[in-house]
Tab-separated table of C-alpha atoms in Angstrom:
chain	number	residue	atom	x	y	z
X	1	MET	CA	252.466	63.057	178.473
X	2	VAL	CA	254.444	59.993	178.131
X	3	ARG	CA	256.409	58.724	181.560
X	4	SER	CA	259.618	57.600	181.062
X	5	LEU	CA	260.458	54.557	183.357
X	6	ASP	CA	263.705	53.687	184.901
X	7	VAL	CA	263.621	50.429	183.963
X	8	SER	CA	266.356	47.382	184.758
X	9	SER	CA	266.324	43.408	184.631
X	10	ASP	CA	263.868	43.206	187.200
X	11	PHE	CA	261.060	44.911	184.875
X	12	VAL	CA	258.881	42.747	182.527
X	13	ALA	CA	256.438	44.114	180.150
X	14	ALA	CA	253.584	42.201	177.983
X	15	ILE	CA	251.144	43.318	175.240
X	16	ASP	CA	248.377	41.564	174.499
X	17	LEU	CA	247.301	41.938	170.540
X	18	GLY	CA	243.425	41.504	171.000
X	19	SER	CA	240.616	41.521	168.202
X	20	ASN	CA	239.199	44.530	169.941
X	21	SER	CA	241.702	46.249	172.269
X	22	PHE	CA	245.269	46.316	172.623
X	23	HIS	CA	246.511	46.220	176.303
X	24	MET	CA	250.076	46.892	178.275
X	25	ILE	CA	251.225	45.950	181.314
X	26	VAL	CA	254.539	46.744	182.659
X	27	ALA	CA	255.972	45.254	185.946
X	28	ARG	CA	258.593	44.718	188.468
X	29	ILE	CA	259.921	41.764	189.647
X	30	ALA	CA	260.810	42.189	193.560
X	31	ASN	CA	261.073	39.676	196.136
X	32	GLY	CA	259.703	37.145	193.461
X	33	GLN	CA	256.445	38.987	193.509
X	34	VAL	CA	255.076	40.986	190.867
X	35	GLN	CA	254.422	44.483	191.024
X	36	VAL	CA	252.098	46.072	188.160
X	37	LEU	CA	253.748	49.567	187.507
X	38	ASP	CA	251.556	50.511	184.383
X	39	ARG	CA	248.654	49.480	182.182
X	40	LEU	CA	247.902	50.642	179.061
X	41	ARG	CA	244.701	50.097	176.941
X	42	GLU	CA	243.608	51.034	173.422
X	43	MET	CA	240.702	49.976	171.302
X	44	VAL	CA	242.315	49.453	168.206
X	45	GLN	CA	239.402	47.146	166.888
X	46	LEU	CA	241.597	45.312	164.679
X	47	ALA	CA	238.341	42.482	163.994
X	48	ALA	CA	236.493	45.129	162.447
X	49	GLY	CA	239.634	45.857	159.528
X	50	LEU	CA	238.700	41.722	158.352
X	51	ASP	CA	237.497	41.959	154.890
X	52	GLY	CA	235.752	39.357	153.283
X	53	HIS	CA	238.581	37.663	152.034
X	54	ASN	CA	239.907	37.610	156.031
X	55	ARG	CA	242.961	40.593	155.115
X	56	LEU	CA	243.440	43.417	157.509
X	57	SER	CA	242.906	46.643	155.743
X	58	ASP	CA	245.714	49.361	155.589
X	59	GLN	CA	244.017	51.709	157.836
X	60	ALA	CA	243.269	48.746	160.930
X	61	GLN	CA	246.788	47.566	160.541
X	62	GLN	CA	247.840	51.512	160.183
X	63	ARG	CA	246.029	52.074	163.444
X	64	ALA	CA	247.444	48.896	165.233
X	65	LEU	CA	250.880	50.613	164.571
X	66	ASP	CA	250.551	54.013	165.529
X	67	CYS	CA	249.280	52.144	169.295
X	68	LEU	CA	252.342	49.980	168.845
X	69	ALA	CA	254.583	52.759	168.411
X	70	ARG	CA	253.058	54.474	171.770
X	71	PHE	CA	253.612	51.273	173.334
X	72	GLY	CA	257.236	50.847	172.277
X	73	GLN	CA	258.492	53.681	174.067
X	74	ARG	CA	257.729	51.844	177.444
X	75	LEU	CA	259.394	49.129	176.191
X	76	ARG	CA	262.332	50.957	174.790
X	77	HIS	CA	264.741	49.782	177.807
X	78	ILE	CA	263.340	46.277	178.821
X	79	PRO	CA	265.877	43.599	177.663
X	80	THR	CA	264.158	41.112	174.673
X	81	ALA	CA	264.244	38.000	177.176
X	82	ARG	CA	261.713	40.283	179.654
X	83	VAL	CA	259.014	41.288	176.783
X	84	ARG	CA	256.300	38.770	175.327
X	85	ILE	CA	253.841	40.194	172.775
X	86	VAL	CA	251.207	38.014	171.198
X	87	GLY	CA	249.097	38.068	168.785
X	88	THR	CA	245.215	36.186	169.083
X	89	ASN	CA	242.062	35.326	166.830
X	90	THR	CA	242.404	38.049	164.640
X	91	LEU	CA	245.793	37.664	163.783
X	92	ARG	CA	245.444	33.993	163.439
X	93	GLN	CA	242.568	34.541	161.070
X	94	ALA	CA	243.698	37.147	158.935
X	95	ARG	CA	246.168	35.978	155.666
X	96	ASN	CA	248.329	38.827	155.672
X	97	SER	CA	249.474	38.367	159.434
X	98	ALA	CA	253.059	37.824	158.555
X	99	GLN	CA	252.861	41.248	156.997
X	100	PHE	CA	251.631	43.106	159.768
X	101	VAL	CA	253.779	41.056	162.057
X	102	ALA	CA	256.877	41.918	160.867
X	103	ARG	CA	256.031	45.507	160.634
X	104	ALA	CA	254.718	45.494	164.248
X	105	GLU	CA	258.017	43.992	165.130
X	106	GLN	CA	259.997	46.910	163.557
X	107	VAL	CA	258.115	49.223	165.130
X	108	LEU	CA	258.261	47.373	168.672
X	109	GLY	CA	262.024	46.076	168.265
X	110	HIS	CA	260.516	43.107	170.014
X	111	LYS	CA	259.360	39.694	168.854
X	112	VAL	CA	255.878	39.389	168.135
X	113	GLU	CA	254.089	35.832	168.513
X	114	ILE	CA	250.862	34.440	167.337
X	115	VAL	CA	249.227	31.841	169.450
X	116	SER	CA	246.741	29.119	169.466
X	117	GLY	CA	243.302	29.160	170.532
X	118	GLN	CA	244.162	27.048	172.994
X	119	GLU	CA	247.329	28.622	174.261
X	120	GLU	CA	245.501	31.845	175.021
X	121	ALA	CA	243.435	30.123	176.737
X	122	ARG	CA	245.845	28.558	179.350
X	123	LEU	CA	247.418	32.122	179.551
X	124	ILE	CA	244.042	33.929	180.389
X	125	TYR	CA	243.478	31.241	183.404
X	126	LEU	CA	246.828	31.878	184.310
X	127	GLY	CA	246.073	35.455	184.619
X	128	VAL	CA	243.021	35.075	186.370
X	129	ALA	CA	244.356	32.834	188.658
X	130	HIS	CA	246.552	35.457	189.821
X	131	SER	CA	244.761	38.200	189.987
X	132	VAL	CA	241.274	36.211	191.879
X	133	GLY	CA	241.500	34.840	195.604
X	134	ASP	CA	242.075	30.955	195.777
X	135	VAL	CA	238.537	28.656	196.017
X	136	PRO	CA	238.805	25.467	197.117
X	137	GLY	CA	236.991	23.136	193.465
X	138	HIS	CA	237.235	24.050	190.251
X	139	ARG	CA	237.255	27.311	188.410
X	140	LEU	CA	235.057	27.777	185.443
X	141	VAL	CA	236.535	31.264	183.462
X	142	VAL	CA	234.941	32.910	180.664
X	143	ASP	CA	236.835	35.439	178.421
X	144	ILE	CA	234.775	37.301	175.667
X	145	GLY	CA	237.008	38.960	173.470
X	146	GLY	CA	236.749	41.022	169.937
X	147	GLY	CA	236.878	37.686	167.563
X	148	SER	CA	237.133	34.792	169.870
X	149	THR	CA	235.764	33.298	173.469
X	150	GLU	CA	237.675	30.921	175.628
X	151	LEU	CA	236.213	28.992	178.730
X	152	ILE	CA	238.389	27.147	180.950
X	153	ILE	CA	238.071	24.747	183.863
X	154	GLY	CA	240.772	24.964	185.977
X	155	GLU	CA	242.022	24.047	190.003
X	156	LYS	CA	244.254	26.421	191.254
X	157	PHE	CA	246.979	27.662	188.640
X	158	ASP	CA	246.381	24.440	187.037
X	159	PRO	CA	244.259	24.566	183.692
X	160	LEU	CA	242.241	21.115	183.167
X	161	HIS	CA	240.248	21.752	179.871
X	162	LEU	CA	240.136	24.809	177.400
X	163	ALA	CA	238.179	25.902	174.446
X	164	SER	CA	238.702	28.733	172.111
X	165	LEU	CA	234.988	29.441	170.473
X	166	ARG	CA	235.478	31.515	167.337
X	167	MET	CA	232.953	34.245	168.377
X	168	GLY	CA	233.409	37.707	170.175
X	169	CYS	CA	231.976	41.159	170.524
X	170	VAL	CA	233.489	42.619	167.855
X	171	SER	CA	232.618	39.684	165.346
X	172	LEU	CA	229.224	39.473	166.593
X	173	SER	CA	228.453	42.892	166.374
X	174	ARG	CA	229.857	43.428	163.138
X	175	HIS	CA	227.708	40.588	161.777
X	176	CYS	CA	224.364	41.414	163.466
X	177	PHE	CA	224.267	44.835	164.467
X	178	GLY	CA	226.823	46.121	161.686
X	179	ASP	CA	224.713	49.600	161.387
X	180	GLY	CA	224.358	49.698	165.081
X	181	ARG	CA	220.274	49.560	165.239
X	182	VAL	CA	219.231	47.073	167.378
X	183	THR	CA	216.383	45.446	166.990
X	184	ALA	CA	214.190	41.924	168.525
X	185	GLY	CA	214.345	40.149	165.076
X	186	ARG	CA	218.698	40.810	165.179
X	187	LEU	CA	218.866	40.392	168.744
X	188	ARG	CA	217.448	36.714	168.129
X	189	GLU	CA	219.590	36.119	165.073
X	190	ALA	CA	222.619	36.898	167.639
X	191	GLU	CA	221.339	34.571	170.458
X	192	LEU	CA	221.005	31.659	167.811
X	193	LEU	CA	224.356	32.091	166.260
X	194	VAL	CA	225.769	31.827	169.975
X	195	GLN	CA	223.847	28.870	171.001
X	196	LEU	CA	225.342	27.111	167.478
X	197	ASN	CA	228.374	27.934	168.614
X	198	LEU	CA	227.965	26.572	172.018
X	199	GLU	CA	226.129	23.533	170.897
X	200	PRO	CA	229.580	21.408	170.401
X	201	VAL	CA	231.013	22.281	174.025
X	202	ARG	CA	227.903	22.914	175.847
X	203	GLU	CA	227.339	18.525	177.191
X	204	GLU	CA	230.841	18.591	177.552
X	205	TYR	CA	231.059	21.527	180.013
X	206	GLN	CA	227.860	21.009	182.029
X	207	SER	CA	229.306	17.383	182.802
X	208	ARG	CA	232.528	18.606	184.209
X	209	GLY	CA	231.249	21.164	186.700
X	210	TRP	CA	232.395	23.725	188.550
X	211	ASP	CA	232.735	25.429	191.817
X	212	VAL	CA	232.906	29.203	190.504
X	213	VAL	CA	232.677	30.971	187.871
X	214	THR	CA	234.868	34.066	186.767
X	215	GLY	CA	234.537	36.582	184.192
X	216	ALA	CA	237.375	38.610	182.295
X	217	SER	CA	237.600	41.018	179.577
X	218	GLY	CA	236.741	44.086	179.089
X	219	SER	CA	233.163	43.410	177.454
X	220	ILE	CA	232.639	41.681	180.885
X	221	LYS	CA	233.468	44.431	182.828
X	222	ALA	CA	231.550	47.050	180.956
X	223	ILE	CA	228.630	44.879	181.372
X	224	GLN	CA	228.954	44.523	185.315
X	225	ASP	CA	229.521	48.329	185.209
X	226	VAL	CA	225.960	48.672	183.488
X	227	LEU	CA	224.509	46.600	185.797
X	228	VAL	CA	225.837	48.345	188.786
X	229	ARG	CA	224.121	51.628	187.073
X	230	GLU	CA	221.145	50.400	186.775
X	231	GLY	CA	221.144	48.872	190.340
X	232	TRP	CA	220.512	45.415	188.976
X	233	SER	CA	224.273	44.234	190.717
X	234	ARG	CA	225.888	45.224	193.650
X	235	GLU	CA	229.351	43.380	192.263
X	236	GLY	CA	229.634	40.814	189.825
X	237	ILE	CA	227.292	39.578	187.197
X	238	THR	CA	224.073	37.573	187.586
X	239	LEU	CA	221.869	35.820	185.157
X	240	ASP	CA	218.525	37.616	186.557
X	241	ALA	CA	220.516	40.893	186.069
X	242	LEU	CA	221.521	39.931	182.539
X	243	ARG	CA	217.739	39.058	181.787
X	244	ARG	CA	217.063	42.938	183.016
X	245	LEU	CA	219.211	44.063	180.574
X	246	ARG	CA	218.231	42.473	177.385
X	247	THR	CA	214.819	43.621	178.064
X	248	ALA	CA	216.282	47.337	178.800
X	249	LEU	CA	218.491	46.532	175.140
X	250	LEU	CA	215.193	45.950	173.266
X	251	GLU	CA	214.569	49.958	174.595
X	252	VAL	CA	217.325	51.357	172.567
X	253	ARG	CA	217.444	52.752	168.929
X	254	ASP	CA	220.989	51.862	168.110
X	255	THR	CA	224.593	52.186	169.944
X	256	SER	CA	224.479	55.597	170.098
X	257	ASP	CA	221.762	55.326	172.533
X	258	ILE	CA	223.999	52.726	174.015
X	259	ALA	CA	226.716	55.242	174.764
X	260	SER	CA	224.108	57.811	176.324
X	261	ARG	CA	221.946	55.935	178.343
X	262	TRP	CA	225.054	54.128	180.199
X	263	GLN	CA	227.814	56.720	179.689
X	264	LEU	CA	230.256	54.515	178.036
X	265	ASP	CA	232.552	55.217	175.424
X	266	PRO	CA	231.490	55.245	171.867
X	267	ALA	CA	233.830	52.301	170.901
X	268	ARG	CA	232.781	50.076	173.387
X	269	ALA	CA	229.161	50.857	172.873
X	270	ARG	CA	229.462	49.602	169.349
X	271	VAL	CA	230.652	46.185	170.284
X	272	PHE	CA	228.678	45.780	173.686
X	273	VAL	CA	225.511	44.202	172.556
X	274	GLY	CA	227.782	41.463	170.533
X	275	GLY	CA	229.552	40.831	174.141
X	276	PHE	CA	226.300	40.929	176.126
X	277	VAL	CA	224.850	38.463	173.963
X	278	VAL	CA	227.803	36.078	174.039
X	279	LEU	CA	227.589	36.388	177.853
X	280	HIS	CA	224.073	35.818	178.124
X	281	GLY	CA	224.003	32.514	175.791
X	282	LEU	CA	226.737	31.425	177.626
X	283	CYS	CA	225.015	32.089	181.523
X	284	GLU	CA	221.799	30.796	179.617
X	285	THR	CA	223.396	27.515	177.534
X	286	LEU	CA	225.728	26.605	180.886
X	287	ARG	CA	223.333	27.285	183.377
X	288	VAL	CA	225.829	29.944	185.117
X	289	GLN	CA	223.516	31.834	188.017
X	290	GLN	CA	226.515	34.279	188.928
X	291	LEU	CA	230.120	35.465	188.205
X	292	GLU	CA	232.701	37.384	189.621
X	293	VAL	CA	234.859	39.265	187.707
X	294	SER	CA	238.388	39.560	187.487
X	295	GLU	CA	240.828	42.255	186.720
X	296	GLY	CA	243.796	39.669	185.125
X	297	ALA	CA	243.597	38.456	181.973
X	298	LEU	CA	245.841	37.668	179.000
X	299	ARG	CA	248.365	39.847	179.748
X	300	GLU	CA	248.751	38.995	183.410
X	301	GLY	CA	248.968	35.671	182.322
X	302	LEU	CA	251.772	36.758	179.979
X	303	ILE	CA	253.534	38.172	182.688
X	304	TYR	CA	253.385	34.949	185.021
X	305	ASP	CA	254.148	32.586	182.322
X	306	LEU	CA	257.046	34.746	181.524
X	307	LEU	CA	258.130	34.515	185.102
X	308	GLY	CA	257.992	30.959	185.175
X	309	ARG	CA	260.484	31.111	182.167
X	310	ILE	CA	263.168	33.786	184.133
X	311	ARG	CA	262.925	31.251	186.738
X	312	HIS	CA	263.732	27.992	184.972
X	313	GLU	CA	260.176	26.927	185.697
X	314	ASP	CA	259.209	26.846	181.879
X	315	VAL	CA	255.797	25.859	180.944
X	316	ARG	CA	257.630	24.350	177.719
X	317	ASP	CA	259.311	21.887	179.063
X	318	ARG	CA	257.025	20.443	181.435
X	319	THR	CA	254.983	20.292	178.076
X	320	ILE	CA	257.456	18.268	176.392
X	321	ALA	CA	257.823	15.902	178.844
X	322	GLU	CA	254.044	15.235	178.926
X	323	VAL	CA	254.109	14.422	175.166
X	324	ILE	CA	256.840	12.024	175.777
X	325	ASN	CA	255.101	10.106	178.366
X	326	ARG	CA	251.660	10.449	176.030
X	327	PHE	CA	253.436	8.711	173.404
X	328	GLY	CA	255.433	6.420	174.932
X	329	LEU	CA	258.567	7.600	173.145
X	330	ASP	CA	262.000	6.039	173.727
X	331	GLU	CA	262.936	8.267	176.738
X	332	ALA	CA	266.583	7.015	176.853
X	333	GLN	CA	267.195	6.845	173.020
X	334	ALA	CA	266.020	11.043	173.440
X	335	GLU	CA	268.102	11.671	176.003
X	336	ARG	CA	271.303	10.028	174.355
X	337	VAL	CA	270.642	12.616	171.189
X	338	SER	CA	269.920	15.576	173.184
X	339	ALA	CA	272.796	15.377	175.285
X	340	THR	CA	275.428	14.559	172.345
X	341	ALA	CA	273.467	17.465	170.321
X	342	LEU	CA	273.768	20.004	173.170
X	343	ASP	CA	277.816	18.865	173.233
X	344	LEU	CA	278.181	19.825	169.904
X	345	LEU	CA	276.370	23.101	170.348
X	346	ARG	CA	278.841	23.514	173.019
X	347	GLN	CA	281.931	23.616	170.568
X	348	VAL	CA	280.274	26.030	167.740
X	349	ARG	CA	277.871	28.208	169.710
X	350	ALA	CA	280.489	30.996	169.503
X	351	LYS	CA	281.171	30.738	165.743
X	352	TRP	CA	277.950	30.126	164.628
X	353	GLN	CA	276.631	32.854	166.964
X	354	LEU	CA	274.114	30.119	168.627
X	355	THR	CA	274.787	31.511	172.160
X	356	SER	CA	271.554	32.470	173.290
X	357	LYS	CA	269.449	30.022	175.598
X	358	GLU	CA	266.360	29.868	173.567
X	359	ALA	CA	268.716	28.336	170.640
X	360	ARG	CA	269.981	25.826	173.524
X	361	HIS	CA	265.967	25.198	174.289
X	362	VAL	CA	265.184	24.541	170.872
X	363	LEU	CA	268.005	22.081	169.944
X	364	GLN	CA	267.490	20.244	173.357
X	365	ARG	CA	263.349	19.920	172.503
X	366	ALA	CA	263.921	19.111	168.987
X	367	ALA	CA	266.239	16.320	169.855
X	368	ARG	CA	263.915	14.768	172.684
X	369	LEU	CA	261.091	15.028	170.216
X	370	HIS	CA	262.662	13.827	167.116
X	371	GLU	CA	260.984	10.384	167.253
X	372	ILE	CA	257.182	11.174	167.633
X	373	GLY	CA	256.574	10.325	164.393
X	374	LEU	CA	257.247	6.793	164.987
X	375	LEU	CA	253.690	6.262	167.175
X	376	LEU	CA	252.594	6.338	163.545
X	377	THR	CA	254.837	4.491	161.234
X	378	HIS	CA	258.628	3.853	160.870
X	379	ASP	CA	258.035	4.722	156.839
X	380	GLN	CA	258.610	8.739	156.536
X	381	TYR	CA	258.360	8.945	160.214
X	382	HIS	CA	260.270	12.314	160.294
X	383	LYS	CA	257.298	13.752	158.336
X	384	HIS	CA	254.969	12.487	160.290
X	385	GLY	CA	256.466	14.017	163.698
X	386	ALA	CA	257.035	17.533	161.744
X	387	TYR	CA	252.808	17.801	160.902
X	388	VAL	CA	251.737	16.339	164.633
X	389	LEU	CA	254.503	18.853	165.888
X	390	GLU	CA	253.123	21.941	163.999
X	391	HIS	CA	249.177	20.910	164.294
X	392	SER	CA	248.740	19.776	167.849
X	393	ASP	CA	247.941	22.041	170.836
X	394	LEU	CA	251.292	22.578	172.888
X	395	PRO	CA	250.879	24.698	175.837
X	396	GLY	CA	253.534	27.240	176.127
X	397	TYR	CA	254.304	27.309	172.280
X	398	SER	CA	253.365	30.085	170.031
X	399	ARG	CA	252.794	29.104	166.339
X	400	ASP	CA	255.869	30.217	165.103
X	401	ASP	CA	257.828	27.760	168.090
X	402	GLN	CA	255.622	25.054	166.754
X	403	ARG	CA	256.734	25.586	163.251
X	404	LEU	CA	260.569	25.664	164.391
X	405	LEU	CA	259.789	22.838	166.426
X	406	SER	CA	258.189	21.127	163.563
X	407	ALA	CA	260.938	22.306	160.988
X	408	LEU	CA	264.106	20.691	162.993
X	409	VAL	CA	262.501	17.486	163.156
X	410	ARG	CA	261.159	17.196	159.550
X	411	ARG	CA	264.767	17.742	159.002
X	412	HIS	CA	266.326	15.715	160.976
X	413	ARG	CA	267.427	12.897	158.780
X	414	ARG	CA	267.434	12.019	154.754
X	415	SER	CA	267.254	15.047	152.488
X	416	PHE	CA	267.838	18.516	153.653
X	417	PRO	CA	267.881	21.014	150.720
X	418	ALA	CA	269.645	24.642	151.149
X	419	ALA	CA	265.988	26.350	151.330
X	420	ALA	CA	264.911	23.491	154.059
X	421	PHE	CA	264.042	26.553	156.384
X	422	ALA	CA	263.172	29.516	154.498
X	423	HIS	CA	259.537	29.653	155.540
X	424	LEU	CA	260.500	30.344	158.970
X	425	PRO	CA	260.858	34.103	160.340
X	426	LYS	CA	264.386	35.416	159.224
X	427	ASP	CA	265.499	35.351	162.532
X	428	TRP	CA	265.468	31.798	162.865
X	429	ALA	CA	266.037	30.480	159.368
X	430	ARG	CA	269.641	31.003	159.479
X	431	SER	CA	270.063	29.611	163.069
X	432	ALA	CA	267.648	26.703	162.237
X	433	ARG	CA	269.564	25.476	159.811
X	434	ARG	CA	272.799	25.165	161.971
X	435	LEU	CA	270.506	24.047	164.644
X	436	CYS	CA	269.302	20.863	162.491
X	437	ALA	CA	273.298	20.027	161.286
X	438	LEU	CA	274.090	19.478	164.516
X	439	LEU	CA	270.944	17.489	165.212
X	440	ARG	CA	271.312	15.370	162.205
X	441	LEU	CA	274.776	14.239	163.323
X	442	ALA	CA	273.941	13.572	166.921
X	443	VAL	CA	271.222	11.161	165.563
X	444	VAL	CA	273.614	9.422	163.329
X	445	LEU	CA	275.676	8.988	165.671
X	446	HIS	CA	273.073	7.279	168.061
X	447	ARG	CA	271.681	5.105	165.146
X	448	GLY	CA	272.411	1.763	167.020
X	449	ARG	CA	270.642	2.898	170.169
X	450	SER	CA	273.533	1.978	172.080
X	451	SER	CA	273.450	2.829	175.673
X	452	GLU	CA	277.082	2.653	175.471
X	453	ALA	CA	278.890	5.849	175.783
X	454	LEU	CA	280.307	7.755	173.107
X	455	PRO	CA	283.857	9.138	172.860
X	456	PRO	CA	285.006	12.584	173.737
X	457	ILE	CA	284.196	14.070	170.242
X	458	SER	CA	285.399	17.069	168.722
X	459	LEU	CA	283.416	19.390	166.174
X	460	ARG	CA	285.174	22.602	164.866
X	461	VAL	CA	283.233	24.778	162.129
X	462	ASP	CA	285.078	27.238	159.662
X	463	ARG	CA	283.562	29.230	156.747
X	464	ARG	CA	284.897	28.427	153.195
X	465	ARG	CA	282.937	30.401	150.808
X	466	VAL	CA	279.930	32.585	151.777
X	467	ASP	CA	277.214	30.171	150.853
X	468	ARG	CA	279.778	26.926	152.439
X	469	GLN	CA	280.081	25.587	155.578
X	470	ARG	CA	282.870	23.269	157.037
X	471	LEU	CA	282.500	20.917	159.596
X	472	ASP	CA	285.428	19.359	161.290
X	473	LEU	CA	284.298	15.956	163.173
X	474	ARG	CA	287.229	14.381	164.778
X	475	PHE	CA	287.455	10.944	167.016
X	476	PRO	CA	289.793	9.163	169.129
X	477	THR	CA	292.257	7.470	166.857
X	478	GLY	CA	290.775	3.968	166.123
X	479	TRP	CA	287.686	4.311	167.254
X	480	LEU	CA	285.772	4.850	163.352
X	481	GLU	CA	287.824	1.328	162.553
X	482	GLN	CA	285.974	-0.090	165.682
X	483	HIS	CA	282.473	0.719	164.414
X	484	PRO	CA	282.311	0.797	160.546
X	485	LEU	CA	278.763	1.091	160.446
X	486	THR	CA	278.904	4.651	162.069
X	487	ARG	CA	281.588	5.483	159.529
X	488	ALA	CA	279.657	4.308	156.538
X	489	ASP	CA	276.692	6.280	158.214
X	490	LEU	CA	278.825	9.435	158.393
X	491	GLU	CA	279.691	8.953	154.930
X	492	LEU	CA	276.232	9.079	153.786
X	493	GLU	CA	275.711	12.406	156.226
X	494	ALA	CA	278.204	14.047	154.610
X	495	ARG	CA	276.328	13.846	150.855
X	496	LEU	CA	273.383	15.029	152.365
X	497	LEU	CA	274.946	18.114	154.555
X	498	ARG	CA	276.432	18.929	151.138
X	499	LYS	CA	272.999	20.164	149.769
X	500	ALA	CA	272.661	22.475	152.601
X	501	GLY	CA	275.959	24.035	152.395
X	502	PHE	CA	278.078	22.017	154.567
X	503	GLU	CA	280.992	20.209	153.874
X	504	LEU	CA	281.692	17.756	156.705
X	505	PHE	CA	285.039	16.174	157.075
X	506	VAL	CA	285.768	13.301	159.676
X	507	GLN	CA	288.856	12.975	160.977
X	508	PRO	CA	289.667	9.916	162.624
């Protein structure tokens, strides 16, 4: 029977759409602390549904949607701003992931984000760091998922170095042990593949060093359970115990033997050898003698990241500040454009239905980064900036977050076609078009890069036709006569905005 939760604004929830398992956690925030109320896990094995063309099969999608329908009941009364749902490696790879995400969002009633491997690693580290005891020095965190393995070196709650490798318990098991049989030859083949995947990061990670190693994920927990059952380890995992387990695996015939010998769920037994080979290979290659096992992982990281956003400690703001500093952007100009864009938003947000905090944050971040393309060249810098923002690793951002930011920067100057944002998710396409109009006006008004403050400017909006929006921009009497270049820039901008469905009227 499903228990109902008496939820309120104190409740938060996170779902990890992993390649092997889907995890959900529901928690309550009390006195600034996270109290976990409920956990759910189902082995959906989404990665097993990828065909040779990286398309998710209908069967795999239905398994996932059935699971999410059950999860969705727990989310029904939790506000959208307090729920985060992320997809990982399989949804990054699947060519039809957009189709699946749309169906998943309909079932859940909440937005689904697909995060990069680097962002997945950051969230995993955050979850682990909050779930284990603090230690002095650096911590290496290892998470073996269904389709990827994350390696993170960090200190306290800060990840310092992250890597996401495309190998996991499901993908390796399918490739080398697809029919369930375990042989010495297949084991060696799998081990070689792990070594090849580790080769690009081996020296770098060894040179950085660490003081403690922590493992997370279902595969690592299952391996620990087997080692304890055999008496080869009391707690945690040692390299010596992994070597003994390798010998034992050569004594079994197939995954059904693994399930019966160590009392594993059949679904876990089918991916057990793949997960073991990844962990054993990591420990041998990186010379890890011992690791502890964490209960926390990606979903706990999502909860703590969400808590940061609720407390206005959003890592995305820190990311923007670091990007501005790293690339030496003109921060004064970025702040001028940002302040004006936000002032224009304040005046129209009710009529344009842009009242959410997220709309304000998106506009502010795009304004602060609109000149990032100048680090390459002034010519077409809006296009260069869009490319940098879409393809960089930006902590805190999902793939859709980056596409939205990139699209706004791409269209902040020059051409502005009506279909400029058609490639974005439907819930953002119209809002992005309107936010972009505000950003463009703010950029035009500060083209001179003057530190002199602008006069009070009034913006009113009114719908003329279904596809046409009127913007009335008013200045104090005589100001535009004293600034003829700004007047000329606004006249040109009026012609560009018209293509996107806006009629700009400038009132002196």
